[in-house]
Amino acid sequence: AQKVTQAQTEISVVEKEDVTLDCVYETRDTTYYLFWYKQPPSGELVFLIRRNSFDEQNEISGRYSWNFQKSTSSFNFTITASQVVDSAVYFCALSLTDSWGKLQFGAGTQVVVTP
Amino acid sequence: KAGVTQTPRYLIKTRGQQVTLSCSPISGHRSVSWYQQTPGQGLQFLFEYFSETQRNKGNFPGRFSGRQFSNSRSEMNVSTLELGDSALYLCASSLAWAGNTGELFFGEGSRLTVL
């Protein structure tokens, strides 16, 4: 069975501070996909990134960056120079190759950015 | 391009009643998944459909059922509602097909309250 753990329940920062969200996953499969989604108050889950298990390259997209380390089964997410609009719940998720519509989500981390 | 559309957005039912929720995927997407989100259990996978066939089912009782139509639209039904069924029900669609896991695009959800 797959498991995704987001140990941080809530993180509060002041605008312009960096914030790092931790994600640790468990799976016995060698091929899998990892995702990060953002859920603003409106409720819709917004896709941020997908990474497959064979691609350990870190990625930067604007103020967002991701650090994937298979050795520690971690897929951490950093928001640089946070803004109030970044306030949301962030979910890490995992899926297997043959179950693309079935995501195992972590519990989510609430990020609160204050001016 | 229109996103994933879910109807109704909000509804209130009483215990014992049944409810049907509808989801229209993004045009061209043939994969539809459903998730239940509650404060206590988080995001939990319900079902996944591809080309009118249920590919995966989550660990929910038989009161939860779904189907997909030839135009890829999907419905889910919950019979004999219980208080614990109060939740945000999220639908997601994907371009994914066998061997190629794509990201899920989520709708804004249907918020069900059971009294």
XYZ file of C-alpha atoms in Angstrom:
230
model
C 0.000 0.000 0.000
C 1.060 3.547 -0.645
C 1.342 6.238 2.000
C 2.095 9.944 1.879
C 3.008 11.849 5.019
C 2.942 15.596 5.413
C 3.974 16.102 9.002
C 3.442 19.866 9.034
C -0.173 20.730 9.712
C 0.174 24.486 9.436
C 2.967 26.914 8.631
C 2.628 30.636 9.235
C 5.054 33.081 7.673
C 5.321 36.769 7.031
C 5.276 37.897 3.438
C 8.623 37.572 1.625
C 9.817 34.766 3.876
C 10.645 31.391 2.310
C 8.590 28.370 3.293
C 9.421 24.699 2.787
C 6.783 21.980 2.849
C 7.874 18.448 3.638
C 6.524 15.313 1.986
C 7.603 11.751 2.698
C 6.158 8.837 0.768
C 6.084 5.056 0.989
C 5.618 2.595 -1.849
C 7.058 -0.752 -2.841
C 6.654 0.017 -6.523
C 9.690 1.167 -8.450
C 7.663 3.229 -10.903
C 5.425 5.910 -9.500
C 4.488 9.545 -9.853
C 4.575 12.308 -7.301
C 2.465 15.451 -7.376
C 1.913 18.693 -5.553
C -1.475 20.388 -5.575
C -2.632 23.690 -4.105
C -6.123 24.159 -2.686
C -7.153 27.785 -2.201
C -10.275 28.650 -0.181
C -12.440 28.210 -3.295
C -11.898 24.457 -2.948
C -10.545 23.592 -6.380
C -7.315 21.619 -6.371
C -4.755 23.273 -8.615
C -1.998 21.156 -10.142
C 1.530 22.429 -9.479
C 3.962 19.709 -10.507
C 4.320 16.051 -11.479
C 7.527 14.091 -11.139
C 8.106 10.442 -12.068
C 10.258 8.120 -10.015
C 13.036 8.034 -12.589
C 13.521 11.760 -12.694
C 15.313 13.018 -9.606
C 16.207 16.360 -11.070
C 15.186 19.241 -8.912
C 12.962 21.799 -10.550
C 12.416 25.509 -10.244
C 9.392 27.300 -11.604
C 9.285 30.958 -10.739
C 9.092 31.230 -6.954
C 8.422 27.494 -6.607
C 11.070 24.793 -6.360
C 10.969 21.083 -5.674
C 13.559 18.741 -4.185
C 13.030 15.042 -4.994
C 15.276 12.562 -3.161
C 14.559 8.866 -3.647
C 17.160 7.931 -1.041
C 15.028 9.509 1.657
C 11.656 9.054 -0.099
C 11.055 12.769 0.082
C 9.592 15.299 -2.328
C 9.807 18.682 -0.661
C 8.393 21.940 -1.950
C 9.729 25.445 -1.340
C 8.022 28.754 -1.942
C 10.546 31.563 -2.155
C 9.629 35.098 -1.160
C 6.105 34.101 -0.162
C 3.119 36.280 -1.005
C -0.317 36.553 0.548
C -1.780 34.818 -2.527
C 0.237 31.736 -1.609
C -2.034 31.186 1.386
C -3.695 27.837 0.752
C -3.559 24.171 1.658
C -0.860 22.279 -0.193
C -1.144 18.556 -0.852
C 1.506 16.072 -1.832
C 0.246 12.969 -3.641
C 1.456 9.724 -5.181
C 0.079 7.505 -7.930
C 1.172 4.305 -9.586
C 1.659 3.885 -13.311
C -1.394 1.731 -13.865
C -3.679 3.829 -11.644
C -3.311 7.299 -13.038
C -6.598 8.565 -11.657
C -6.028 7.197 -8.188
C -3.956 9.536 -6.091
C -2.891 8.835 -2.539
C -2.902 12.246 -0.894
C -1.099 13.426 2.191
C -3.052 15.222 4.897
C -2.080 18.617 3.527
C -0.207 21.579 4.963
C -2.017 24.864 5.565
C 0.208 27.798 4.607
C -0.747 31.179 6.029
C 1.106 34.189 4.686
C 0.499 37.460 6.490
C 1.425 40.897 5.156
C -11.099 25.789 -22.715
C -13.715 25.014 -20.083
C -12.561 23.303 -16.920
C -14.118 20.453 -15.007
C -17.699 21.318 -14.134
C -19.485 19.847 -11.156
C -23.149 20.214 -10.308
C -24.712 21.011 -7.991
C -22.176 23.085 -6.092
C -24.044 22.915 -2.807
C -26.804 20.692 -1.539
C -28.441 19.740 1.710
C -30.030 16.351 2.289
C -31.405 14.478 5.261
C -30.357 11.095 6.555
C -31.713 8.210 4.542
C -32.082 10.166 1.320
C -29.997 9.599 -1.760
C -28.011 12.047 -3.855
C -26.604 12.158 -7.379
C -23.667 14.374 -8.261
C -22.627 15.198 -11.796
C -19.264 15.882 -13.368
C -18.442 17.112 -16.861
C -14.757 16.620 -17.668
C -12.571 18.826 -19.789
C -13.291 18.263 -23.453
C -11.205 15.383 -24.770
C -10.514 13.892 -21.357
C -11.716 10.316 -21.050
C -10.545 9.603 -17.516
C -12.672 10.763 -14.588
C -11.965 10.245 -10.895
C -13.939 11.091 -7.782
C -12.656 12.022 -4.349
C -14.267 12.701 -0.983
C -12.742 15.383 1.213
C -13.572 15.666 4.897
C -11.770 17.436 7.758
C -11.201 14.151 9.547
C -10.191 11.802 6.732
C -8.748 14.247 4.243
C -8.843 13.471 0.537
C -9.932 9.926 -0.177
C -10.232 8.224 -3.552
C -13.701 6.969 -4.490
C -13.653 5.740 -8.084
C -11.872 6.054 -11.390
C -13.497 5.650 -14.791
C -12.007 5.414 -18.231
C -14.095 4.973 -21.372
C -17.198 4.057 -19.365
C -15.368 1.356 -17.393
C -14.586 1.527 -13.708
C -10.839 0.978 -13.406
C -10.383 1.416 -9.697
C -12.545 1.715 -6.634
C -11.634 3.058 -3.238
C -12.496 1.621 0.137
C -16.052 2.888 0.462
C -19.269 0.992 1.182
C -21.577 -0.128 -1.582
C -23.826 2.875 -0.931
C -21.361 4.815 -3.050
C -21.644 4.101 -6.748
C -20.765 5.791 -9.975
C -20.890 5.567 -13.706
C -19.491 7.188 -16.795
C -21.355 7.914 -19.995
C -20.201 7.664 -23.585
C -19.512 11.417 -23.663
C -17.185 10.955 -20.645
C -19.525 12.760 -18.280
C -19.754 11.009 -14.953
C -22.179 10.747 -12.087
C -21.803 9.435 -8.592
C -24.619 8.367 -6.348
C -24.792 7.952 -2.608
C -27.801 6.082 -1.243
C -29.139 5.963 2.302
C -27.195 9.023 3.332
C -25.504 9.139 6.716
C -24.290 12.162 8.664
C -20.713 11.095 7.955
C -21.279 11.491 4.229
C -21.185 15.259 4.646
C -18.173 16.270 2.620
C -16.779 18.057 -0.383
C -16.934 15.703 -3.359
C -14.331 16.472 -5.969
C -14.259 15.271 -9.532
C -11.113 15.264 -11.649
C -10.439 14.528 -15.285
C -7.277 13.569 -17.064
C -5.846 12.987 -20.496
C -4.028 9.967 -19.114
C -4.082 6.626 -20.829
C -2.338 3.306 -20.199
C 1.307 3.872 -19.409
C 1.103 7.627 -19.350
C 0.064 9.241 -16.124
C -1.124 12.765 -16.625
C -2.029 15.308 -14.060
C -5.567 15.467 -12.760
C -7.602 18.617 -13.311
C -10.112 19.124 -10.527
C -13.488 20.794 -10.410
C -14.593 23.086 -7.599
C -16.520 20.302 -5.964
C -20.010 19.595 -4.719
C -20.449 20.336 -1.038
C -22.931 17.932 0.493
C -24.408 18.506 3.924
C -26.426 15.698 5.501
C -28.754 16.694 8.328
